mmCIF file of C-alpha atoms in Angstrom:
data_model
loop_
_atom_site.group_PDB
_atom_site.id
_atom_site.type_symbol
_atom_site.label_atom_id
_atom_site.label_comp_id
_atom_site.label_asym_id
_atom_site.label_seq_id
_atom_site.Cartn_x
_atom_site.Cartn_y
_atom_site.Cartn_z
ATOM 1 C CA MET A 1 19.108 37.245 -13.796
ATOM 2 C CA GLY A 2 19.541 35.889 -17.311
ATOM 3 C CA ARG A 3 18.619 32.826 -19.338
ATOM 4 C CA ASP A 4 22.226 31.469 -19.477
ATOM 5 C CA ASN A 5 21.754 29.304 -16.434
ATOM 6 C CA ALA A 6 19.242 27.112 -18.445
ATOM 7 C CA ARG A 7 21.679 27.094 -21.421
ATOM 8 C CA THR A 8 24.568 25.127 -20.126
ATOM 9 C CA PRO A 9 26.003 22.562 -22.735
ATOM 10 C CA MET A 10 24.196 19.305 -23.061
ATOM 11 C CA GLN A 11 25.466 16.839 -20.627
ATOM 12 C CA TRP A 12 26.114 13.673 -22.774
ATOM 13 C CA ASP A 13 28.281 11.720 -20.383
ATOM 14 C CA ALA A 14 30.677 11.901 -17.395
ATOM 15 C CA SER A 15 33.718 12.830 -19.461
ATOM 16 C CA PRO A 16 35.424 16.229 -19.479
ATOM 17 C CA GLN A 17 33.077 18.987 -20.739
ATOM 18 C CA ALA A 18 30.284 16.353 -20.368
ATOM 19 C CA GLY A 19 31.058 14.963 -23.825
ATOM 20 C CA PHE A 20 29.801 18.165 -25.360
ATOM 21 C CA THR A 21 33.098 19.344 -26.837
ATOM 22 C CA THR A 22 36.774 18.547 -26.911
ATOM 23 C CA GLY A 23 37.307 22.376 -26.579
ATOM 24 C CA VAL A 24 36.189 24.887 -23.992
ATOM 25 C CA PRO A 25 32.451 25.734 -24.213
ATOM 26 C CA TRP A 26 31.493 29.371 -24.075
ATOM 27 C CA LEU A 27 29.400 28.486 -20.913
ATOM 28 C CA PRO A 28 30.779 26.157 -18.337
ATOM 29 C CA VAL A 29 29.445 22.555 -18.030
ATOM 30 C CA ASN A 30 27.338 22.130 -14.937
ATOM 31 C CA PRO A 31 29.322 20.489 -12.035
ATOM 32 C CA ASP A 32 26.705 17.732 -11.695
ATOM 33 C CA HIS A 33 27.503 16.421 -15.077
ATOM 34 C CA THR A 34 29.287 13.437 -13.794
ATOM 35 C CA GLU A 35 26.025 12.131 -12.250
ATOM 36 C CA VAL A 36 23.462 13.880 -14.432
ATOM 37 C CA ASN A 37 23.919 13.073 -18.134
ATOM 38 C CA ALA A 38 22.275 11.246 -21.124
ATOM 39 C CA ALA A 39 24.471 8.124 -20.744
ATOM 40 C CA ALA A 40 23.455 7.769 -17.101
ATOM 41 C CA ALA A 41 19.786 8.100 -17.934
ATOM 42 C CA TYR A 42 20.092 5.635 -20.781
ATOM 43 C CA ALA A 43 21.673 3.159 -18.299
ATOM 44 C CA ASP A 44 18.923 3.579 -15.730
ATOM 45 C CA PRO A 45 15.702 1.688 -16.631
ATOM 46 C CA GLY A 46 13.817 3.947 -14.078
ATOM 47 C CA SER A 47 14.948 7.227 -15.725
ATOM 48 C CA VAL A 48 12.816 9.848 -17.275
ATOM 49 C CA PHE A 49 14.204 8.858 -20.622
ATOM 50 C CA HIS A 50 12.938 5.280 -20.366
ATOM 51 C CA HIS A 51 9.588 6.435 -18.871
ATOM 52 C CA TYR A 52 8.967 8.565 -22.122
ATOM 53 C CA ARG A 53 10.021 5.655 -24.310
ATOM 54 C CA ARG A 54 7.356 3.518 -22.552
ATOM 55 C CA LEU A 55 4.778 6.529 -22.978
ATOM 56 C CA ILE A 56 5.595 6.671 -26.766
ATOM 57 C CA ALA A 57 5.300 2.780 -27.085
ATOM 58 C CA LEU A 58 1.895 2.983 -25.225
ATOM 59 C CA ARG A 59 0.723 5.636 -27.635
ATOM 60 C CA HIS A 60 1.638 3.564 -30.662
ATOM 61 C CA GLY A 61 0.455 0.186 -29.274
ATOM 62 C CA GLU A 62 -2.840 1.111 -27.571
ATOM 63 C CA PRO A 63 -5.616 2.577 -29.882
ATOM 64 C CA ALA A 64 -7.611 3.950 -26.914
ATOM 65 C CA VAL A 65 -4.829 6.500 -26.346
ATOM 66 C CA VAL A 66 -5.392 8.137 -29.751
ATOM 67 C CA HIS A 67 -8.991 7.221 -30.707
ATOM 68 C CA GLY A 68 -10.653 6.715 -27.314
ATOM 69 C CA ASP A 69 -13.513 8.886 -26.212
ATOM 70 C CA PHE A 70 -12.249 11.333 -23.461
ATOM 71 C CA THR A 71 -14.076 11.746 -20.000
ATOM 72 C CA MET A 72 -12.619 14.072 -17.510
ATOM 73 C CA LEU A 73 -12.774 12.874 -13.924
ATOM 74 C CA LEU A 74 -12.320 15.217 -10.804
ATOM 75 C CA PRO A 75 -12.523 18.384 -12.875
ATOM 76 C CA ASP A 76 -12.413 20.590 -9.749
ATOM 77 C CA ASP A 77 -9.443 18.907 -8.106
ATOM 78 C CA GLU A 78 -6.493 21.233 -8.387
ATOM 79 C CA ARG A 79 -4.003 18.545 -7.297
ATOM 80 C CA VAL A 80 -4.998 15.506 -9.407
ATOM 81 C CA TYR A 81 -5.558 15.311 -13.176
ATOM 82 C CA ALA A 82 -7.667 12.201 -13.975
ATOM 83 C CA PHE A 83 -9.405 11.044 -16.963
ATOM 84 C CA THR A 84 -10.642 7.946 -18.881
ATOM 85 C CA ARG A 85 -10.250 7.001 -22.594
ATOM 86 C CA HIS A 86 -12.602 4.350 -24.013
ATOM 87 C CA HIS A 87 -12.321 2.719 -27.340
ATOM 88 C CA GLU A 88 -13.739 -0.620 -28.646
ATOM 89 C CA GLY A 89 -14.088 -2.365 -25.385
ATOM 90 C CA THR A 90 -10.843 -1.027 -23.897
ATOM 91 C CA THR A 91 -10.871 1.744 -21.185
ATOM 92 C CA LEU A 92 -7.842 3.476 -19.913
ATOM 93 C CA LEU A 93 -7.661 5.303 -16.569
ATOM 94 C CA VAL A 94 -5.028 8.023 -16.398
ATOM 95 C CA VAL A 95 -4.251 9.756 -12.919
ATOM 96 C CA GLY A 96 -1.481 12.117 -12.190
ATOM 97 C CA ASN A 97 -0.771 13.836 -8.884
ATOM 98 C CA PHE A 98 0.638 17.296 -9.710
ATOM 99 C CA THR A 99 1.882 18.105 -6.171
ATOM 100 C CA GLY A 100 4.693 17.319 -3.923
ATOM 101 C CA ASP A 101 2.245 15.812 -1.337
ATOM 102 C CA THR A 102 0.761 12.323 -1.118
ATOM 103 C CA VAL A 103 -3.008 12.669 -2.240
ATOM 104 C CA ALA A 104 -5.956 10.480 -1.579
ATOM 105 C CA VAL A 105 -8.830 10.784 -4.148
ATOM 106 C CA ASP A 106 -12.168 9.220 -4.904
ATOM 107 C CA LEU A 107 -12.210 7.604 -8.364
ATOM 108 C CA PRO A 108 -14.797 5.491 -9.957
ATOM 109 C CA GLY A 109 -15.071 2.001 -8.773
ATOM 110 C CA GLY A 110 -13.866 -1.135 -10.668
ATOM 111 C CA TRP A 111 -10.346 -0.122 -11.127
ATOM 112 C CA GLU A 112 -8.965 -1.944 -8.155
ATOM 113 C CA ASP A 113 -7.931 -5.033 -10.183
ATOM 114 C CA ALA A 114 -7.164 -3.218 -13.440
ATOM 115 C CA GLU A 115 -3.862 -3.845 -15.163
ATOM 116 C CA LEU A 116 -1.245 -1.198 -14.451
ATOM 117 C CA LEU A 117 0.124 -0.389 -17.817
ATOM 118 C CA LEU A 118 2.510 2.424 -16.888
ATOM 119 C CA GLY A 119 3.653 4.357 -13.729
ATOM 120 C CA ASN A 120 6.492 6.530 -12.785
ATOM 121 C CA GLY A 121 7.139 4.982 -9.295
ATOM 122 C CA PRO A 122 5.832 2.420 -6.831
ATOM 123 C CA SER A 123 2.102 2.874 -6.308
ATOM 124 C CA VAL A 124 0.883 3.503 -2.838
ATOM 125 C CA PRO A 125 -1.832 0.995 -1.719
ATOM 126 C CA ALA A 126 -5.477 2.211 -1.652
ATOM 127 C CA GLU A 127 -6.620 3.572 1.718
ATOM 128 C CA ASP A 128 -10.291 3.414 2.843
ATOM 129 C CA GLY A 129 -11.502 2.765 -0.751
ATOM 130 C CA ARG A 130 -9.549 5.914 -1.972
ATOM 131 C CA THR A 131 -6.798 5.908 -4.515
ATOM 132 C CA VAL A 132 -3.552 7.143 -3.040
ATOM 133 C CA LEU A 133 -1.012 8.835 -5.245
ATOM 134 C CA ALA A 134 2.563 9.495 -4.104
ATOM 135 C CA PRO A 135 3.973 13.007 -4.786
ATOM 136 C CA TRP A 136 4.299 13.544 -8.466
ATOM 137 C CA GLU A 137 3.006 9.987 -9.396
ATOM 138 C CA ALA A 138 1.285 9.216 -12.518
ATOM 139 C CA ARG A 139 -0.373 5.873 -13.634
ATOM 140 C CA VAL A 140 -2.168 4.482 -16.563
ATOM 141 C CA HIS A 141 -4.554 1.496 -15.890
ATOM 142 C CA ARG A 142 -6.305 -0.539 -18.498
ATOM 143 C CA ARG A 143 -9.520 -2.492 -18.144
ATOM 144 C CA ILE A 144 -10.857 -4.697 -21.012
ATOM 145 C CA GLY A 145 -14.640 -5.447 -21.377
#
């Protein structure tokens, strides 16, 4: 019943003490450090580390992310956060499923053939004209014109 469970030493790699120290840390290293560590995330192109690198690159490379007009979609949906950003002829559609369930939602038309800029997993095909999001899936689509 304390905070120490969240304060284990940083797991840098699969080496003894997870690469955190050559000594003995005051809290034990998590036993999963041989699989869950920074070196493994860096080596995996599908990791959260690389997903955030792609998000940062998108923010720096796509002006609509920073300067675009924001339009909220599905404001009453407690499962899906969806919005568009529009700037100088470019529109981004951002959708995120914040549940552990697959969710089908009605989004505005015209996005079926839009370019997928970023996603955190394989997208589920649309179903009966509705966008289907896998559990915890997030996507950014771009439409120009």
